Tab-separated table of C-alpha atoms in Angstrom:
chain	number	residue	atom	x	y	z
Z	1	MET	CA	29.886	89.741	60.164
Z	2	PRO	CA	28.362	92.857	61.710
Z	3	PRO	CA	29.803	96.161	60.533
Z	4	GLU	CA	32.529	97.652	62.654
Z	5	GLY	CA	32.076	100.880	64.565
Z	6	PRO	CA	28.892	102.682	65.510
Z	7	GLN	CA	25.662	101.895	63.720
Z	8	LEU	CA	22.747	104.253	63.158
Z	9	VAL	CA	19.410	103.029	64.431
Z	10	THR	CA	16.528	104.166	62.267
Z	11	LYS	CA	13.043	105.111	63.435
Z	12	GLU	CA	11.728	101.827	62.010
Z	13	ILE	CA	14.117	99.814	64.183
Z	14	LEU	CA	13.229	101.857	67.238
Z	15	ASP	CA	9.511	101.360	66.579
Z	16	ALA	CA	10.127	97.611	66.630
Z	17	CYS	CA	12.030	97.783	69.928
Z	18	PRO	CA	10.563	96.327	73.091
Z	19	ARG	CA	9.807	98.761	75.821
Z	20	PHE	CA	12.089	98.871	78.813
Z	21	ARG	CA	10.370	97.856	82.043
Z	22	VAL	CA	11.594	98.348	85.552
Z	23	LEU	CA	9.813	97.195	88.683
Z	24	VAL	CA	10.465	99.474	91.657
Z	25	VAL	CA	9.801	98.004	95.081
Z	26	GLY	CA	10.433	99.239	98.581
Z	27	ARG	CA	8.764	100.353	101.770
Z	28	SER	CA	6.635	103.507	101.860
Z	29	GLY	CA	8.553	106.707	102.514
Z	30	VAL	CA	11.944	105.494	101.288
Z	31	GLY	CA	11.977	107.978	98.405
Z	32	LYS	CA	10.908	105.833	95.445
Z	33	SER	CA	8.959	108.620	93.747
Z	34	SER	CA	11.845	111.083	93.969
Z	35	LEU	CA	14.268	108.515	92.560
Z	36	ILE	CA	11.914	107.708	89.689
Z	37	ASN	CA	11.495	111.379	88.832
Z	38	TYR	CA	15.200	112.213	88.825
Z	39	ALA	CA	16.372	109.062	87.046
Z	40	PHE	CA	13.708	108.881	84.353
Z	41	GLY	CA	11.816	112.170	84.340
Z	42	ILE	CA	8.534	110.612	85.393
Z	43	GLU	CA	6.487	112.654	87.838
Z	44	LYS	CA	4.831	109.663	89.471
Z	45	ASN	CA	2.755	111.699	91.899
Z	46	SER	CA	1.148	113.518	88.965
Z	47	VAL	CA	-0.915	110.432	88.070
Z	48	SER	CA	-4.315	111.919	88.824
Z	49	HIS	CA	-6.136	108.921	90.223
Z	50	GLN	CA	-3.383	107.842	92.575
Z	51	GLU	CA	-3.496	108.761	96.209
Z	52	ARG	CA	-0.286	109.194	98.117
Z	53	GLY	CA	1.203	105.785	98.863
Z	54	MET	CA	-1.397	103.986	96.705
Z	55	CYS	CA	-0.592	102.304	93.390
Z	56	ASP	CA	-1.519	99.404	91.158
Z	57	ILE	CA	1.486	97.281	90.249
Z	58	ASN	CA	-0.140	96.308	86.928
Z	59	GLU	CA	-0.477	99.912	85.839
Z	60	GLU	CA	2.021	101.081	83.228
Z	61	ILE	CA	3.407	104.452	84.308
Z	62	THR	CA	5.016	106.248	81.396
Z	63	SER	CA	6.473	109.637	80.565
Z	64	ALA	CA	5.664	111.687	77.479
Z	65	GLN	CA	9.381	112.422	77.293
Z	66	ASN	CA	10.286	108.714	77.372
Z	67	PRO	CA	7.318	106.741	75.980
Z	68	ARG	CA	9.412	103.577	75.605
Z	69	PHE	CA	10.123	103.436	79.314
Z	70	VAL	CA	7.491	101.695	81.437
Z	71	LEU	CA	7.499	101.806	85.212
Z	72	HIS	CA	5.709	99.392	87.508
Z	73	ASP	CA	5.505	100.502	91.118
Z	74	SER	CA	4.773	98.117	93.958
Z	75	MET	CA	3.006	98.924	97.203
Z	76	GLY	CA	5.401	98.907	100.135
Z	77	PHE	CA	6.250	95.685	101.941
Z	78	GLU	CA	5.045	96.893	105.320
Z	79	PRO	CA	5.180	94.477	108.279
Z	80	GLY	CA	2.068	92.331	108.310
Z	81	GLN	CA	0.883	93.425	104.854
Z	82	THR	CA	1.307	90.112	103.035
Z	83	LYS	CA	-1.224	91.115	100.375
Z	84	ASN	CA	1.141	93.664	98.816
Z	85	PHE	CA	4.049	91.262	98.963
Z	86	GLU	CA	2.128	88.422	97.332
Z	87	ALA	CA	0.883	90.764	94.597
Z	88	ALA	CA	4.460	91.821	93.820
Z	89	LYS	CA	5.667	88.219	93.703
Z	90	GLU	CA	2.827	87.178	91.412
Z	91	PHE	CA	3.460	90.138	89.105
Z	92	LEU	CA	7.156	89.308	88.802
Z	93	ARG	CA	6.423	85.653	88.064
Z	94	SER	CA	3.906	86.640	85.372
Z	95	ARG	CA	6.449	88.924	83.672
Z	96	THR	CA	9.392	86.532	83.415
Z	97	GLY	CA	10.367	83.408	81.531
Z	98	ASP	CA	10.807	82.397	77.913
Z	99	SER	CA	7.055	82.207	77.381
Z	100	VAL	CA	6.766	85.973	77.962
Z	101	ALA	CA	7.591	88.243	75.020
Z	102	LEU	CA	10.700	90.343	75.552
Z	103	LYS	CA	8.693	93.558	75.307
Z	104	ASP	CA	6.397	92.446	78.156
Z	105	ARG	CA	9.041	91.217	80.580
Z	106	VAL	CA	10.338	92.960	83.657
Z	107	HIS	CA	13.900	93.800	82.659
Z	108	VAL	CA	15.260	94.904	86.004
Z	109	VAL	CA	14.185	95.334	89.623
Z	110	TRP	CA	15.167	98.283	91.781
Z	111	LEU	CA	14.771	97.439	95.468
Z	112	CYS	CA	14.788	100.749	97.344
Z	113	ILE	CA	15.892	100.656	100.988
Z	114	GLN	CA	16.383	103.720	103.163
Z	115	VAL	CA	19.791	104.020	104.799
Z	116	PRO	CA	19.028	102.930	108.395
Z	117	HIS	CA	20.052	104.408	111.706
Z	118	ALA	CA	22.846	102.721	113.623
Z	119	GLY	CA	21.539	99.441	114.990
Z	120	GLY	CA	18.565	99.452	112.615
Z	121	ARG	CA	17.809	96.495	110.385
Z	122	VAL	CA	18.710	97.003	106.729
Z	123	PHE	CA	16.723	94.217	105.075
Z	124	GLU	CA	13.250	93.157	106.117
Z	125	THR	CA	12.208	89.559	105.535
Z	126	GLY	CA	10.137	90.625	102.527
Z	127	ASP	CA	13.154	92.326	100.944
Z	128	GLU	CA	15.274	89.200	101.251
Z	129	VAL	CA	12.562	86.888	99.912
Z	130	PHE	CA	11.896	89.196	96.954
Z	131	LEU	CA	15.590	89.274	96.055
Z	132	GLN	CA	15.619	85.473	96.145
Z	133	LEU	CA	12.617	85.418	93.800
Z	134	ALA	CA	14.329	87.824	91.399
Z	135	PHE	CA	17.357	85.558	91.365
Z	136	ALA	CA	15.194	82.465	90.779
Z	137	THR	CA	13.378	84.128	87.859
Z	138	LYS	CA	16.669	85.448	86.433
Z	139	VAL	CA	15.635	89.090	86.658
Z	140	PRO	CA	18.556	91.418	87.435
Z	141	ALA	CA	18.081	93.275	90.712
Z	142	ILE	CA	19.819	96.337	92.085
Z	143	VAL	CA	19.590	97.418	95.715
Z	144	VAL	CA	19.255	101.201	95.878
Z	145	PHE	CA	20.055	102.684	99.276
Z	146	THR	CA	18.108	105.952	99.471
Z	147	GLN	CA	18.398	109.196	101.455
Z	148	PHE	CA	22.147	108.973	102.026
Z	149	ASP	CA	22.116	112.736	102.654
Z	150	LYS	CA	20.254	112.139	105.914
Z	151	LEU	CA	23.146	109.973	107.068
Z	152	ILE	CA	25.540	112.834	106.313
Z	153	THR	CA	23.396	115.177	108.414
Z	154	ARG	CA	23.482	112.719	111.315
Z	155	MET	CA	27.271	112.892	111.402
Z	156	TYR	CA	27.455	116.526	112.527
Z	157	PRO	CA	26.443	116.057	116.191
Z	158	GLY	CA	29.233	113.503	116.569
Z	159	LEU	CA	31.975	115.938	115.546
Z	160	THR	CA	34.343	117.203	118.198
Z	161	ALA	CA	34.213	120.811	119.353
Z	162	GLU	CA	37.390	121.541	117.416
Z	163	GLU	CA	36.013	119.960	114.236
Z	164	LYS	CA	32.873	122.081	114.461
Z	165	LYS	CA	35.018	125.221	114.424
Z	166	ARG	CA	36.363	124.443	110.959
Z	167	PRO	CA	35.090	126.254	107.816
Z	168	THR	CA	31.728	125.039	106.522
Z	169	GLU	CA	33.221	123.368	103.431
Z	170	GLU	CA	35.670	121.387	105.557
Z	171	ILE	CA	32.882	120.334	107.912
Z	172	ASN	CA	30.810	119.131	104.941
Z	173	VAL	CA	33.708	117.083	103.601
Z	174	LEU	CA	34.389	115.619	107.031
Z	175	CYS	CA	30.731	114.663	107.572
Z	176	ALA	CA	30.576	113.087	104.102
Z	177	ALA	CA	33.675	111.012	104.824
Z	178	LYS	CA	32.283	109.822	108.144
Z	179	ALA	CA	28.945	109.050	106.509
Z	180	HIS	CA	30.669	106.986	103.818
Z	181	ALA	CA	32.436	104.906	106.469
Z	182	GLU	CA	29.161	104.456	108.345
Z	183	PHE	CA	27.418	103.506	105.094
Z	184	GLN	CA	29.932	100.741	104.507
Z	185	LYS	CA	29.230	99.362	107.979
Z	186	LEU	CA	25.433	99.815	108.041
Z	187	CYS	CA	24.537	98.913	104.457
Z	188	VAL	CA	27.326	97.431	102.373
Z	189	GLY	CA	28.507	94.959	105.020
Z	190	PRO	CA	25.092	93.319	105.506
Z	191	LEU	CA	24.507	93.304	101.752
Z	192	LEU	CA	27.769	91.525	101.001
Z	193	ARG	CA	27.126	88.984	103.743
Z	194	MET	CA	23.760	88.218	102.159
Z	195	ASP	CA	25.037	88.113	98.533
Z	196	SER	CA	28.527	89.264	97.597
Z	197	LYS	CA	27.586	89.621	93.903
Z	198	LEU	CA	24.432	91.682	94.324
Z	199	PRO	CA	24.922	95.139	92.716
Z	200	TYR	CA	24.011	98.211	94.718
Z	201	ALA	CA	23.881	101.989	94.376
Z	202	ARG	CA	22.628	104.864	96.467
Z	203	SER	CA	20.719	108.124	96.065
Z	204	SER	CA	21.091	111.409	97.889
Z	205	GLY	CA	19.562	114.879	97.880
Z	206	LEU	CA	16.365	113.962	96.024
Z	207	ALA	CA	13.833	115.159	98.586
Z	208	GLY	CA	13.460	118.509	96.814
Z	209	LYS	CA	13.997	120.472	99.998
Z	210	ARG	CA	15.693	123.841	99.991
Z	211	ASN	CA	19.462	123.619	99.430
Z	212	SER	CA	19.259	119.882	98.664
Z	213	LYS	CA	21.434	118.844	95.738
Z	214	PRO	CA	20.955	115.563	93.869
Z	215	ASP	CA	24.075	113.416	93.897
Z	216	GLN	CA	24.604	113.130	90.142
Z	217	GLN	CA	27.542	110.745	90.518
Z	218	ALA	CA	25.405	108.329	92.520
Z	219	LEU	CA	22.586	108.525	89.958
Z	220	ALA	CA	25.064	108.004	87.121
Z	221	LEU	CA	26.411	104.889	88.845
Z	222	LEU	CA	22.903	103.477	89.179
Z	223	ILE	CA	22.268	104.126	85.495
Z	224	HIS	CA	25.573	102.546	84.457
Z	225	ILE	CA	24.825	99.433	86.513
Z	226	THR	CA	21.359	99.199	84.968
Z	227	GLN	CA	22.858	99.606	81.482
Z	228	ARG	CA	25.344	96.808	82.117
Z	229	LEU	CA	22.618	94.470	83.338
Z	230	MET	CA	20.505	95.296	80.284
Z	231	ARG	CA	23.355	94.323	77.985
Z	232	ASP	CA	23.621	91.025	79.808
Z	233	VAL	CA	19.879	90.464	79.403
Z	234	ALA	CA	20.031	91.272	75.695
Z	235	THR	CA	22.948	88.918	75.131
Z	236	ALA	CA	21.286	86.066	77.019
Z	237	ALA	CA	18.058	86.591	75.053
Z	238	GLY	CA	19.891	86.514	71.722
Z	239	ASP	CA	18.976	90.134	71.116
Z	240	GLY	CA	21.340	90.636	68.201
Z	241	GLN	CA	20.448	94.276	67.626
Z	242	GLY	CA	20.861	95.122	71.292
Z	243	VAL	CA	17.483	96.829	71.327
Z	244	VAL	CA	16.954	96.534	75.078
Z	245	PRO	CA	20.080	98.609	75.853
Z	246	ILE	CA	18.951	101.153	73.266
Z	247	VAL	CA	15.566	101.560	74.913
Z	248	SER	CA	17.231	101.639	78.314
Z	249	ALA	CA	19.408	104.497	77.126
Z	250	MET	CA	16.395	106.319	75.721
Z	251	ALA	CA	14.616	106.015	79.052
Z	252	GLN	CA	17.615	107.344	80.914
Z	253	ARG	CA	17.842	110.377	78.633
Z	254	ALA	CA	15.718	112.125	81.252
Z	255	ASN	CA	18.811	112.252	83.418
Z	256	ALA	CA	20.339	114.572	80.816
Z	257	GLN	CA	17.476	117.014	81.328
Z	258	VAL	CA	18.629	117.580	84.891
Z	259	LYS	CA	22.059	118.459	83.547
Z	260	ILE	CA	20.602	120.665	80.803
Z	261	ASP	CA	18.619	122.599	83.392
Z	262	GLY	CA	21.829	123.021	85.382
Z	263	SER	CA	23.642	124.394	82.345
Z	264	ILE	CA	20.943	126.984	81.747
Z	265	GLU	CA	20.893	128.005	85.377
Z	266	VAL	CA	24.678	128.338	85.557
Z	267	GLY	CA	25.069	130.152	82.246
Z	268	MET	CA	22.124	132.501	82.425
Z	269	LYS	CA	22.470	133.278	86.122
Z	270	ARG	CA	26.049	134.443	85.788
Z	271	TYR	CA	25.709	135.991	82.354
Z	272	TRP	CA	22.205	137.415	82.059
Z	273	ARG	CA	22.016	139.021	85.478
Z	274	GLY	CA	25.491	140.383	84.945
Z	275	LEU	CA	24.651	141.816	81.534
Z	276	ALA	CA	21.439	143.388	82.789
Z	277	SER	CA	23.052	144.967	85.854
Z	278	SER	CA	26.686	145.286	84.711
Z	279	THR	CA	27.866	143.940	88.063
Z	280	ASN	CA	29.004	140.334	87.726
Z	281	PHE	CA	31.529	140.902	84.933
Z	282	LEU	CA	32.157	144.613	85.276
Z	283	GLY	CA	35.739	145.346	84.207
Z	284	TRP	CA	36.384	141.806	82.971
Z	285	LYS	CA	37.757	140.891	79.574
Z	286	PHE	CA	35.128	139.193	77.486
Z	287	GLU	CA	37.323	136.107	77.056
Z	288	ASP	CA	37.557	135.714	80.834
Z	289	CYS	CA	33.764	135.835	81.067
Z	290	LEU	CA	33.425	133.020	78.530
Z	291	SER	CA	36.089	130.954	80.297
Z	292	THR	CA	34.247	131.221	83.599
Z	293	ILE	CA	30.925	130.198	82.074
Z	294	HIS	CA	32.554	127.356	80.123
Z	295	GLU	CA	34.119	125.827	83.211
Z	296	GLU	CA	30.987	126.114	85.324
Z	297	ILE	CA	28.761	124.554	82.669
Z	298	THR	CA	31.089	121.637	81.919
Z	299	ASP	CA	31.549	120.968	85.632
Z	300	SER	CA	27.772	120.811	86.103
Z	301	TRP	CA	27.584	117.759	83.798
Z	302	ASN	CA	29.966	115.795	86.003
Z	303	PHE	CA	31.492	113.619	83.277
Z	304	ASN	CA	34.235	111.144	84.114
Z	305	ASP	CA	36.953	113.467	82.794
Z	306	PRO	CA	40.205	112.773	84.713
Z	307	ASN	CA	42.297	114.444	82.009
Z	308	GLU	CA	40.126	117.593	82.089
Z	309	LEU	CA	39.546	117.459	78.354
Z	310	LEU	CA	36.346	119.483	78.615
Z	311	ASN	CA	38.213	122.443	80.082
Z	312	GLY	CA	41.269	121.986	77.895
Z	313	PRO	CA	42.295	124.487	75.191
Z	314	GLU	CA	41.274	122.262	72.271
Z	315	PHE	CA	37.664	121.860	73.352
Z	316	VAL	CA	37.351	125.503	74.438
Z	317	LYS	CA	38.580	126.533	70.981
Z	318	LYS	CA	36.005	124.298	69.296
Z	319	ILE	CA	33.151	126.008	71.164
Z	320	LYS	CA	34.563	129.472	70.471
Z	321	ILE	CA	34.676	128.683	66.754
Z	322	LEU	CA	30.982	127.822	66.881
Z	323	ALA	CA	29.932	130.824	68.973
Z	324	GLN	CA	31.888	133.315	66.852
Z	325	LEU	CA	29.654	132.517	63.884
Z	326	VAL	CA	26.658	134.207	65.468
Z	327	THR	CA	28.487	137.098	67.187
Z	328	PRO	CA	29.055	139.878	64.598
Z	329	ASP	CA	26.348	142.143	63.294
Z	330	ASN	CA	25.073	141.404	59.783
Z	331	THR	CA	26.985	144.377	58.388
Z	332	GLU	CA	30.239	143.300	60.072
Z	333	ALA	CA	30.140	139.579	59.350
Z	334	LYS	CA	31.846	139.836	55.947
Z	335	SER	CA	34.903	141.534	57.449
Z	336	TRP	CA	35.099	138.850	60.155
Z	337	PHE	CA	34.892	135.898	57.761
Z	338	GLU	CA	36.555	136.133	54.376
Z	339	ASN	CA	34.625	133.154	52.997
Z	340	LEU	CA	31.237	134.390	54.190
Z	341	ASP	CA	29.570	133.521	50.878
Z	342	HIS	CA	30.271	129.821	51.550
Z	343	ILE	CA	29.121	129.788	55.164
Z	344	GLN	CA	26.136	132.124	55.206
Z	345	ALA	CA	23.815	129.426	56.580
Z	346	LEU	CA	26.232	128.627	59.403
Z	347	VAL	CA	26.534	132.266	60.390
Z	348	GLY	CA	22.757	132.477	60.508
Z	349	PHE	CA	21.996	134.225	57.215
Z	350	GLY	CA	20.908	131.348	55.007
Z	351	THR	CA	17.576	129.570	55.031
Z	352	THR	CA	18.834	126.091	54.146
Z	353	VAL	CA	21.973	124.115	54.759
Z	354	VAL	CA	23.189	120.683	53.728
Z	355	ALA	CA	24.182	118.826	56.895
Z	356	ALA	CA	27.048	116.982	55.252
Z	357	THR	CA	28.765	120.279	54.456
Z	358	VAL	CA	28.544	121.769	57.937
Z	359	GLY	CA	31.442	119.945	59.580
Z	360	PRO	CA	34.043	120.626	56.881
Z	361	ALA	CA	32.901	124.249	56.515
Z	362	VAL	CA	33.243	125.018	60.227
Z	363	ALA	CA	36.540	123.150	60.474
Z	364	ALA	CA	37.922	125.291	57.684
Z	365	ILE	CA	36.980	128.563	59.377
Z	366	GLY	CA	39.091	128.487	62.527
Z	367	LEU	CA	39.071	131.415	64.941
Z	368	SER	CA	38.624	134.792	63.258
Z	369	ILE	CA	41.330	137.349	64.064
Z	370	LEU	CA	38.668	140.015	64.600
Z	371	PHE	CA	36.757	137.724	66.952
Z	372	THR	CA	39.919	137.079	68.955
Z	373	GLN	CA	40.565	140.808	69.188
Z	374	TRP	CA	36.958	141.453	70.163
Z	375	MET	CA	37.160	138.894	72.989
Z	376	ALA	CA	40.231	140.661	74.355
Z	377	GLY	CA	38.131	143.761	74.922
Z	378	ALA	CA	36.099	144.609	78.002
Z	379	TYR	CA	32.710	143.120	78.758
Z	380	ASN	CA	29.904	145.519	77.840
Z	381	LYS	CA	26.245	145.741	76.894
Z	382	THR	CA	25.940	145.273	73.136
Z	383	PRO	CA	23.923	143.060	70.776
Z	384	GLU	CA	27.211	141.321	69.890
Z	385	THR	CA	27.731	140.415	73.535
Z	386	LEU	CA	24.196	139.061	73.814
Z	387	ARG	CA	24.479	136.986	70.617
Z	388	CYS	CA	27.842	135.586	71.617
Z	389	PHE	CA	26.754	134.659	75.123
Z	390	MET	CA	23.529	133.073	73.912
Z	391	GLY	CA	25.379	131.212	71.169
Z	392	TYR	CA	28.116	130.038	73.531
Z	393	ILE	CA	25.687	128.787	76.188
Z	394	VAL	CA	23.370	127.037	73.720
Z	395	ASP	CA	26.195	125.601	71.576
Z	396	LEU	CA	28.103	124.287	74.606
Z	397	THR	CA	25.008	122.847	76.292
Z	398	LEU	CA	23.829	121.050	73.154
Z	399	VAL	CA	27.317	119.647	72.512
Z	400	MET	CA	27.350	118.373	76.099
Z	401	ASP	CA	23.913	116.886	75.518
Z	402	HIS	CA	25.191	114.976	72.491
Z	403	LEU	CA	28.233	113.915	74.507
Z	404	PHE	CA	25.973	112.567	77.255
Z	405	LEU	CA	24.310	110.274	74.726
Z	406	VAL	CA	27.634	109.175	73.222
Z	407	VAL	CA	29.009	108.232	76.637
Z	408	LEU	CA	25.753	106.676	77.863
Z	409	LEU	CA	25.733	104.178	75.025
Z	410	ASN	CA	29.256	102.969	75.761
Z	411	PRO	CA	30.668	101.055	78.722
Z	412	PRO	CA	31.606	103.276	81.692
Z	413	ARG	CA	35.076	104.708	81.129
Z	414	PRO	CA	36.943	108.022	81.188
Z	415	LEU	CA	36.054	110.582	78.543
Z	416	THR	CA	38.165	110.531	75.368
Z	417	GLU	CA	39.003	113.035	72.635
Z	418	GLU	CA	37.131	110.778	70.215
Z	419	ASP	CA	33.961	111.055	72.327
Z	420	ILE	CA	34.192	114.841	72.379
Z	421	ASN	CA	34.913	115.129	68.651
Z	422	GLU	CA	31.989	112.856	67.863
Z	423	ALA	CA	29.635	114.967	69.975
Z	424	VAL	CA	30.824	118.230	68.387
Z	425	GLU	CA	30.408	116.837	64.882
Z	426	LYS	CA	26.932	115.524	65.662
Z	427	TYR	CA	25.834	118.944	66.853
Z	428	LYS	CA	27.346	120.678	63.818
Z	429	GLN	CA	25.517	118.353	61.467
Z	430	SER	CA	22.199	118.513	63.273
Z	431	HIS	CA	20.822	121.903	64.311
Z	432	MET	CA	23.720	124.320	64.778
Z	433	ALA	CA	22.826	126.444	61.732
Z	434	LYS	CA	19.177	126.641	62.814
Z	435	VAL	CA	20.166	127.663	66.340
Z	436	HIS	CA	22.392	130.456	65.042
Z	437	ARG	CA	19.750	131.675	62.632
Z	438	GLU	CA	17.160	131.905	65.417
Z	439	ILE	CA	19.562	133.751	67.729
Z	440	ARG	CA	20.458	136.222	64.980
Z	441	GLN	CA	16.793	136.822	64.197
Z	442	TYR	CA	16.033	137.294	67.878
Z	443	VAL	CA	18.833	139.730	68.696
Z	444	ASN	CA	19.223	142.830	66.593
Z	445	LYS	CA	19.808	146.484	67.369
Z	446	ALA	CA	16.097	147.240	67.352
Z	447	SER	CA	15.112	144.481	69.794
Z	448	PHE	CA	18.161	144.657	72.041
Z	449	PRO	CA	16.974	147.437	74.417
Z	450	ASP	CA	13.704	145.600	75.123
Z	451	ILE	CA	15.482	142.274	75.635
Z	452	LEU	CA	17.888	143.879	78.070
Z	453	GLN	CA	15.037	145.030	80.287
Z	454	SER	CA	13.344	141.629	80.486
Z	455	ASN	CA	14.094	137.973	81.112
Z	456	LYS	CA	13.178	137.002	77.552
Z	457	ALA	CA	16.758	136.152	76.592
Z	458	GLU	CA	16.815	133.467	79.250
Z	459	GLU	CA	13.488	132.112	78.011
Z	460	LYS	CA	14.795	132.062	74.433
Z	461	VAL	CA	17.864	130.092	75.521
Z	462	LYS	CA	15.648	127.561	77.283
Z	463	THR	CA	13.395	127.270	74.238
Z	464	LEU	CA	16.292	126.693	71.840
Z	465	ILE	CA	17.880	124.049	74.037
Z	466	LYS	CA	14.589	122.266	74.586
Z	467	GLU	CA	13.741	122.282	70.886
Z	468	TYR	CA	17.131	121.178	69.589
Z	469	CYS	CA	18.426	118.823	72.284
Z	470	ALA	CA	19.697	115.433	71.151
Z	471	GLN	CA	16.718	113.497	72.505
Z	472	ASN	CA	14.647	114.996	69.681
Z	473	GLU	CA	16.943	113.514	67.051
Z	474	PRO	CA	15.374	110.823	64.836
Z	475	GLU	CA	18.518	108.701	65.010
Z	476	LEU	CA	20.469	107.377	67.984
Z	477	LEU	CA	23.848	105.760	68.230
Z	478	THR	CA	23.831	102.126	69.264
Z	479	PRO	CA	26.336	100.671	71.716
Z	480	THR	CA	29.579	99.770	69.999
């Protein structure tokens, strides 16, 4: 019998994994490249020999960040262009069936279709025939309705004069609600009439225009659907180790980078500019500053957290316990922590640390009385403030990054205390001590004035997060 609970996947197992292949099809201009970039971190347009709108379906497009993910992009099924359509059909046939090795197969098809105008046709004949071929070859297909944000924009002219007088936020909510109803009529209705079991998702805000915001919930739904289909493929193929879902998860780790970037922007924007100018948090208690940053960063990750565990007192306390370790000056640390001799590496003094001892050591520390008193004081410009803010932002972001991986490798469901505890422990036992040591080495009384006058603190935060994020870990957690 297989062992119960999570299993660690070694580098050797991962090296033996098949690569995860997705075939993306759709008409030109529907936003395929933007979707690919945001979902998997592949800048498709950066392929030097490709002209805009031109591609070779046989070419393997990969990302240095996700080398196990392989993208195949089809030329658009434009009216009258049967050559492109026939090439896509032949490619799909050649990449399916028991005679094709699992690593060489197409594992899923994303059919991208732009949300149409009222009265416009949703599915072209080529779209319908290709979906039938995917079904016949037993390749999972997902219809991705793109550019939903344009549908929201089209709702504004139809508002009444009274509705247009409402506050901007209310108008946005109203337009989104109307767009959702229109989406059900324009897209979902025709889809269900064609095939009631065909999965679908949508994308929004991926054009990269000013003020456009990617719909992270919509992207997450697409990823969850793809994950579920991959598990079905693995089961049907007798993939006992579940390697296809593992590789799928690795490919989708790029989605976490979007969230990481958001964490840095939220944390450093509010904190660093405020510290440098003494405007954002002037007169605030330090604890209130941390609470504000904590809530904004956790909200930016958009986890399914109906019980608000991420903003609850238990999780906030866990992050404070981590951040306090790097806050005091070297000369003050001993008075803050009575057992400093046993936790020097965690505070940032030591040069080595045994990972297995990190969790118990931190758990035994708890919140220092002096740290609690210090947080109750007013926000001000000191090296302690800089170390604490940097530690809090990096610690929280990297814990969230671990949590993203924990949740990604499990069926979609609300966040649990167990998920959060697992993520915190993974971060403690991975690079927490190294992060704190680098922050402490970076911020001291001598360097503080120069740091305050530059943007180097922000760059250091970005460097630490990039270097120590979970995707650089040699081991991943398999689906339970």
